[in-house]
């Protein structure tokens, strides 16, 4: 494998006009914003011949040059059965699963646990080869600590069409979240941009220069210490529900990363954020018909819900 850095040169697409340098690089080359920021900080990014920093804005048509490090070995996909991963639908184009807690969507540096891709490979599923090698067929993701419905593309056509639907926000994504306290109003919309946390790179936060992020929520049931919410995502940012509910001062029960009360989590027996993807609807890539799938709460979340309900009786 070559160890010589590669320089890529190309004009900034019209669709990225006004984007931050790190965000534009991430979208153009497929790596994380953190990696893009590192390249800019190291002086590896130039626009029209001048070095630029990560927070500067790009102009459509400007000539972008990026010095990329030597290619690293790809992250290996390990075919490993995933305990508790349920197949709820399977056809020639897509497979719809219920992802258990503690499972990542795909392999990534630093993650040695089970993955959806590895679990499907172990079960003999043929997945689309579109996308990065370690992300084959993945058109959207759930956090490792979030359970629920995911669709994975099996055909190249399905991959392309599903990615388009997610990009154009025509996919119906519904979650249920048990949050601390009682939101005011009990139904509403949180419209606040999300970006990297200014102090902690592993977290996200509402930031002035973040990406537009919109979360709609409705009360399902109120308890003494918490509220069960039905949540619809208009956008799909990393940790979006967790960040928005925390910023709204009603973090998901058990979400200690985003400020949840550890005493309440312990009392309810919750060891992760109480958040589950309960419904997923999209246009089937084979014929365009609308399909919808639902998922019950996993046992750990159901037990916690029963306990908080009993406390309120």
CSV table of C-alpha atoms in Angstrom, one decimal:
chain,number,residue,atom,x,y,z
A,1,UNK,CA,0.0,0.0,0.0
A,2,UNK,CA,1.4,3.5,-0.9
A,3,UNK,CA,2.5,5.7,1.9
A,4,UNK,CA,2.7,8.8,-0.3
A,5,UNK,CA,0.0,11.4,0.5
A,6,UNK,CA,-2.6,12.1,-2.2
A,7,UNK,CA,-3.6,15.5,-3.3
A,8,UNK,CA,-7.1,16.0,-4.5
A,9,UNK,CA,-8.1,19.1,-6.5
A,10,UNK,CA,-11.7,20.0,-7.6
A,11,UNK,CA,-14.1,22.9,-7.6
A,12,UNK,CA,-16.5,23.4,-4.7
A,13,UNK,CA,-20.0,22.2,-5.9
A,14,UNK,CA,-22.9,24.7,-6.0
A,15,UNK,CA,-24.8,22.8,-3.3
A,16,UNK,CA,-22.1,23.5,-0.8
A,17,UNK,CA,-22.1,27.3,-1.1
A,18,UNK,CA,-21.6,28.9,2.3
A,19,UNK,CA,-20.8,25.7,4.2
A,20,UNK,CA,-17.9,25.6,6.7
A,21,UNK,CA,-14.7,24.1,5.3
A,22,UNK,CA,-14.9,21.0,7.6
A,23,UNK,CA,-18.5,20.3,6.7
A,24,UNK,CA,-17.8,20.7,3.0
A,25,UNK,CA,-14.8,18.4,3.1
A,26,UNK,CA,-16.8,15.8,5.0
A,27,UNK,CA,-19.6,15.8,2.4
A,28,UNK,CA,-17.3,15.8,-0.6
A,29,UNK,CA,-14.8,13.1,0.6
A,30,UNK,CA,-17.0,11.0,3.0
A,31,UNK,CA,-14.9,11.3,6.1
A,32,UNK,CA,-15.9,12.8,9.5
A,33,UNK,CA,-15.9,16.5,10.3
A,34,UNK,CA,-13.4,15.8,13.0
A,35,UNK,CA,-11.0,14.4,10.4
A,36,UNK,CA,-11.7,17.3,8.1
A,37,UNK,CA,-11.0,19.8,10.9
A,38,UNK,CA,-7.7,18.0,11.6
A,39,UNK,CA,-6.6,18.3,8.0
A,40,UNK,CA,-7.5,22.1,7.9
A,41,UNK,CA,-5.6,22.6,11.2
A,42,UNK,CA,-2.5,20.9,9.8
A,43,UNK,CA,-2.5,23.2,6.8
A,44,UNK,CA,-3.6,20.5,4.3
A,45,UNK,CA,-6.5,22.4,2.9
A,46,UNK,CA,-6.3,25.2,0.3
A,47,UNK,CA,-8.9,27.2,-1.5
A,48,UNK,CA,-7.7,29.1,-4.6
A,49,UNK,CA,-4.2,28.5,-3.4
A,50,UNK,CA,-4.5,29.9,0.1
A,51,UNK,CA,-4.6,27.7,3.3
A,52,UNK,CA,-7.9,27.9,5.1
A,53,UNK,CA,-9.1,26.9,8.6
A,54,UNK,CA,-12.0,24.6,9.4
A,55,UNK,CA,-14.5,27.4,10.3
A,56,UNK,CA,-14.1,29.4,7.1
A,57,UNK,CA,-16.8,29.3,4.5
A,58,UNK,CA,-16.5,27.9,1.0
A,59,UNK,CA,-17.7,29.6,-2.2
A,60,UNK,CA,-19.2,27.6,-5.0
A,61,UNK,CA,-16.7,27.3,-7.9
A,62,UNK,CA,-13.7,28.0,-5.8
A,63,UNK,CA,-10.8,25.6,-6.4
A,64,UNK,CA,-10.3,23.3,-3.5
A,65,UNK,CA,-7.1,21.4,-2.9
A,66,UNK,CA,-6.8,18.8,-0.1
A,67,UNK,CA,-3.7,16.8,0.8
A,68,UNK,CA,-5.0,13.5,2.1
A,69,UNK,CA,-2.9,11.2,4.2
A,70,UNK,CA,-1.8,7.8,2.8
A,71,UNK,CA,-4.7,5.4,2.7
A,72,UNK,CA,-5.1,3.4,5.8
A,73,UNK,CA,-6.2,-0.2,5.9
A,74,UNK,CA,-10.0,-0.5,5.6
A,75,UNK,CA,-12.0,-1.4,8.7
A,76,UNK,CA,-12.8,-5.0,8.5
A,77,UNK,CA,-16.3,-6.3,8.5
A,78,UNK,CA,-16.5,-9.3,10.8
A,79,UNK,CA,-19.3,-11.7,10.2
A,80,UNK,CA,-20.5,-12.2,13.7
A,81,UNK,CA,-24.1,-13.2,14.8
A,82,UNK,CA,-25.9,-10.4,16.8
A,83,UNK,CA,-27.9,-11.7,19.6
A,84,UNK,CA,-31.4,-10.2,19.7
A,85,UNK,CA,-31.3,-8.6,16.2
A,86,UNK,CA,-34.8,-9.2,14.7
A,87,UNK,CA,-35.5,-9.4,11.0
A,88,UNK,CA,-39.0,-7.8,10.5
A,89,UNK,CA,-39.0,-7.7,6.7
A,90,UNK,CA,-36.8,-9.1,3.9
A,91,UNK,CA,-37.1,-9.0,0.1
A,92,UNK,CA,-34.8,-8.6,-2.9
A,93,UNK,CA,-34.1,-4.9,-2.2
A,94,UNK,CA,-34.2,-4.2,1.5
A,95,UNK,CA,-34.0,-5.9,4.9
A,96,UNK,CA,-35.6,-4.2,7.9
A,97,UNK,CA,-34.3,-5.0,11.3
A,98,UNK,CA,-34.8,-4.2,14.9
A,99,UNK,CA,-31.3,-3.2,16.2
A,100,UNK,CA,-30.6,-4.2,19.8
A,101,UNK,CA,-28.9,-1.9,22.2
A,102,UNK,CA,-25.1,-2.2,22.2
A,103,UNK,CA,-24.8,-2.7,18.5
A,104,UNK,CA,-23.3,-0.3,16.0
A,105,UNK,CA,-24.6,0.1,12.5
A,106,UNK,CA,-21.3,-0.6,10.9
A,107,UNK,CA,-17.6,-1.1,11.8
A,108,UNK,CA,-15.5,2.0,12.6
A,109,UNK,CA,-12.1,2.8,14.1
A,110,UNK,CA,-12.2,2.2,17.9
A,111,UNK,CA,-15.3,0.1,17.9
A,112,UNK,CA,-14.8,-3.6,18.6
A,113,UNK,CA,-18.3,-4.6,19.4
A,114,UNK,CA,-21.1,-6.2,17.2
A,115,UNK,CA,-22.5,-4.4,14.1
A,116,UNK,CA,-25.6,-4.6,12.0
A,117,UNK,CA,-23.5,-5.3,8.9
A,118,UNK,CA,-21.6,-8.1,10.6
A,119,UNK,CA,-24.8,-9.6,12.0
A,120,UNK,CA,-26.4,-9.6,8.5
A,121,UNK,CA,-23.2,-11.1,6.9
A,122,UNK,CA,-23.2,-13.9,9.5
A,123,UNK,CA,-26.8,-14.6,8.7
A,124,UNK,CA,-26.0,-15.0,5.0
A,125,UNK,CA,-27.5,-11.7,3.7
A,126,UNK,CA,-26.3,-10.2,0.5
A,127,UNK,CA,-26.0,-6.5,1.1
A,128,UNK,CA,-25.5,-3.6,-1.4
A,129,UNK,CA,-21.8,-2.9,-2.1
A,130,UNK,CA,-22.5,0.8,-2.5
A,131,UNK,CA,-20.8,3.2,0.0
A,132,UNK,CA,-17.6,2.7,1.9
A,133,UNK,CA,-16.5,-0.9,2.2
A,134,UNK,CA,-17.3,-1.1,5.9
A,135,UNK,CA,-20.7,0.7,5.5
A,136,UNK,CA,-22.2,-1.4,2.7
A,137,UNK,CA,-26.0,-1.0,2.5
A,138,UNK,CA,-26.2,1.4,5.4
A,139,UNK,CA,-28.4,4.3,4.5
A,140,UNK,CA,-29.1,5.6,8.1
A,141,UNK,CA,-27.8,4.8,11.6
A,142,UNK,CA,-28.9,4.5,15.2
A,143,UNK,CA,-26.6,5.2,18.1
A,144,UNK,CA,-25.0,2.2,19.7
A,145,UNK,CA,-27.1,3.0,22.8
A,146,UNK,CA,-30.4,3.4,20.9
A,147,UNK,CA,-32.5,0.4,19.8
A,148,UNK,CA,-35.1,0.1,17.1
A,149,UNK,CA,-35.9,-0.1,13.4
A,150,UNK,CA,-33.4,0.3,10.7
A,151,UNK,CA,-33.6,-0.4,6.9
A,152,UNK,CA,-30.5,-1.7,5.1
A,153,UNK,CA,-30.2,-1.8,1.3
A,154,UNK,CA,-29.6,-5.1,-0.4
A,155,UNK,CA,-29.5,-3.9,-4.0
A,156,UNK,CA,-27.6,-1.0,-5.6
A,157,UNK,CA,-30.9,0.6,-6.8
A,158,UNK,CA,-32.3,0.4,-3.3
A,159,UNK,CA,-29.2,2.0,-1.8
A,160,UNK,CA,-29.4,5.0,-4.2
A,161,UNK,CA,-33.2,5.5,-3.8
A,162,UNK,CA,-33.2,5.1,-0.1
A,163,UNK,CA,-30.3,7.6,0.3
A,164,UNK,CA,-32.2,10.0,-1.8
A,165,UNK,CA,-35.3,9.7,0.4
A,166,UNK,CA,-33.3,10.2,3.6
A,167,UNK,CA,-31.6,13.2,2.1
A,168,UNK,CA,-34.9,14.7,0.9
A,169,UNK,CA,-36.5,14.0,4.3
A,170,UNK,CA,-39.4,11.9,3.0
A,171,UNK,CA,-38.7,9.0,5.3
A,172,UNK,CA,-41.1,8.8,8.3
A,173,UNK,CA,-38.9,8.2,11.4
A,174,UNK,CA,-40.7,8.0,14.7
A,175,UNK,CA,-39.2,7.4,18.1
A,176,UNK,CA,-40.5,7.0,21.6
A,177,UNK,CA,-38.5,8.6,24.4
A,178,UNK,CA,-39.0,8.7,28.1
A,179,UNK,CA,-37.7,12.1,29.2
A,180,UNK,CA,-37.3,13.6,32.6
A,181,UNK,CA,-40.0,16.0,33.9
A,182,UNK,CA,-42.8,17.5,31.8
A,183,UNK,CA,-42.0,19.5,28.7
A,184,UNK,CA,-43.7,22.8,28.3
A,185,UNK,CA,-45.6,22.9,26.0
A,186,UNK,CA,-46.5,19.2,26.1
A,187,UNK,CA,-46.4,19.1,22.3
A,188,UNK,CA,-44.1,21.2,20.2
A,189,UNK,CA,-41.2,21.6,17.9
A,190,UNK,CA,-37.5,22.2,18.8
A,191,UNK,CA,-35.8,24.0,16.0
A,192,UNK,CA,-32.1,24.5,17.0
A,193,UNK,CA,-28.9,23.9,15.0
A,194,UNK,CA,-26.6,21.1,16.2
A,195,UNK,CA,-22.9,20.9,15.9
A,196,UNK,CA,-19.9,19.4,17.7
A,197,UNK,CA,-19.7,20.2,21.4
A,198,UNK,CA,-17.2,23.0,21.9
A,199,UNK,CA,-15.4,21.2,24.8
A,200,UNK,CA,-16.1,17.5,24.3
A,201,UNK,CA,-15.5,16.0,20.8
A,202,UNK,CA,-17.5,12.9,21.6
A,203,UNK,CA,-20.6,14.9,22.2
A,204,UNK,CA,-22.9,17.2,20.2
A,205,UNK,CA,-24.6,20.4,21.2
A,206,UNK,CA,-26.9,23.2,20.1
A,207,UNK,CA,-24.4,25.6,18.5
A,208,UNK,CA,-24.9,28.8,16.5
A,209,UNK,CA,-22.9,27.5,13.6
A,210,UNK,CA,-24.4,23.9,13.7
A,211,UNK,CA,-26.5,22.3,11.0
A,212,UNK,CA,-30.3,23.0,10.9
A,213,UNK,CA,-32.1,20.5,13.1
A,214,UNK,CA,-35.8,20.1,13.7
A,215,UNK,CA,-37.5,17.7,16.2
A,216,UNK,CA,-41.3,17.5,16.7
A,217,UNK,CA,-42.7,15.9,19.8
A,218,UNK,CA,-46.1,15.0,21.3
A,219,UNK,CA,-46.9,13.8,24.8
A,220,UNK,CA,-48.1,10.1,24.9
A,221,UNK,CA,-48.3,9.7,28.7
A,222,UNK,CA,-47.3,11.8,31.7
A,223,UNK,CA,-45.9,10.3,34.9
A,224,UNK,CA,-44.9,11.9,38.2
A,225,UNK,CA,-41.2,12.0,37.3
A,226,UNK,CA,-41.1,11.7,33.6
A,227,UNK,CA,-43.0,11.9,30.3
A,228,UNK,CA,-43.3,9.5,27.4
A,229,UNK,CA,-43.0,11.3,24.1
A,230,UNK,CA,-43.7,10.4,20.5
A,231,UNK,CA,-41.0,12.1,18.5
A,232,UNK,CA,-40.7,12.7,14.8
A,233,UNK,CA,-37.4,13.8,13.2
A,234,UNK,CA,-37.5,16.3,10.4
A,235,UNK,CA,-33.8,16.1,10.1
A,236,UNK,CA,-31.4,13.3,11.1
A,237,UNK,CA,-28.4,14.7,13.0
A,238,UNK,CA,-26.2,12.6,15.2
A,239,UNK,CA,-27.7,12.4,18.7
A,240,UNK,CA,-30.4,14.8,17.6
A,241,UNK,CA,-33.2,13.7,20.0
A,242,UNK,CA,-30.7,13.4,22.9
A,243,UNK,CA,-29.2,16.8,22.3
A,244,UNK,CA,-32.5,18.6,21.7
A,245,UNK,CA,-34.3,17.1,24.7
A,246,UNK,CA,-31.2,17.9,26.9
A,247,UNK,CA,-31.2,21.5,25.6
A,248,UNK,CA,-34.9,21.7,26.4
A,249,UNK,CA,-34.0,20.6,30.0
A,250,UNK,CA,-35.7,17.3,29.6
A,251,UNK,CA,-33.0,14.7,28.8
A,252,UNK,CA,-33.9,11.2,28.0
A,253,UNK,CA,-34.0,9.1,31.2
A,254,UNK,CA,-30.7,7.2,31.6
A,255,UNK,CA,-28.8,9.5,29.2
A,256,UNK,CA,-26.0,10.4,31.6
A,257,UNK,CA,-23.9,11.8,28.7
A,258,UNK,CA,-26.5,14.5,28.2
A,259,UNK,CA,-27.3,15.4,31.8
A,260,UNK,CA,-29.8,12.8,32.9
A,261,UNK,CA,-30.3,12.2,36.7
A,262,UNK,CA,-28.3,9.0,37.6
A,263,UNK,CA,-30.5,8.5,40.7
A,264,UNK,CA,-33.7,8.3,38.6
A,265,UNK,CA,-32.0,6.0,36.1
A,266,UNK,CA,-30.8,3.6,38.9
A,267,UNK,CA,-34.3,3.6,40.5
A,268,UNK,CA,-35.9,2.6,37.2
A,269,UNK,CA,-33.1,0.1,36.3
A,270,UNK,CA,-32.1,2.0,33.1
A,271,UNK,CA,-28.5,1.6,32.0
A,272,UNK,CA,-28.8,3.5,28.7
A,273,UNK,CA,-30.9,6.3,27.2
A,274,UNK,CA,-34.6,5.4,27.1
A,275,UNK,CA,-35.0,5.9,23.4
A,276,UNK,CA,-36.4,3.5,20.8
A,277,UNK,CA,-37.1,3.8,17.1
A,278,UNK,CA,-40.7,2.6,17.0
A,279,UNK,CA,-41.8,3.3,13.5
A,280,UNK,CA,-40.2,3.6,10.0
A,281,UNK,CA,-41.9,4.4,6.8
A,282,UNK,CA,-40.5,4.9,3.3
A,283,UNK,CA,-41.3,4.4,-0.4
A,284,UNK,CA,-40.2,0.9,-1.4
A,285,UNK,CA,-37.4,1.1,-3.9
A,286,UNK,CA,-38.9,-1.6,-6.1
A,287,UNK,CA,-42.2,0.1,-7.0
A,288,UNK,CA,-42.6,3.2,-5.0
A,289,UNK,CA,-45.3,1.9,-2.7
A,290,UNK,CA,-45.4,3.3,0.8
A,291,UNK,CA,-44.4,0.7,3.4
A,292,UNK,CA,-44.3,1.1,7.2
A,293,UNK,CA,-42.9,-1.0,10.0
A,294,UNK,CA,-43.3,-0.8,13.8
A,295,UNK,CA,-41.4,-2.2,16.7
A,296,UNK,CA,-42.4,-2.9,20.4
A,297,UNK,CA,-40.2,-1.7,23.2
A,298,UNK,CA,-37.4,-4.0,24.2
A,299,UNK,CA,-37.6,-5.6,27.7
A,300,UNK,CA,-35.3,-3.2,29.5
A,301,UNK,CA,-37.2,-0.2,28.4
A,302,UNK,CA,-40.6,-1.8,29.0
A,303,UNK,CA,-39.6,-2.7,32.6
A,304,UNK,CA,-38.5,0.9,33.2
A,305,UNK,CA,-41.7,2.2,31.8
A,306,UNK,CA,-43.7,-0.1,34.0
A,307,UNK,CA,-41.8,1.1,37.1
A,308,UNK,CA,-42.3,4.8,36.4
A,309,UNK,CA,-46.0,4.1,35.7
A,310,UNK,CA,-46.4,2.2,39.0
A,311,UNK,CA,-44.7,5.0,40.9
A,312,UNK,CA,-47.3,7.4,39.5
A,313,UNK,CA,-50.4,5.3,40.4
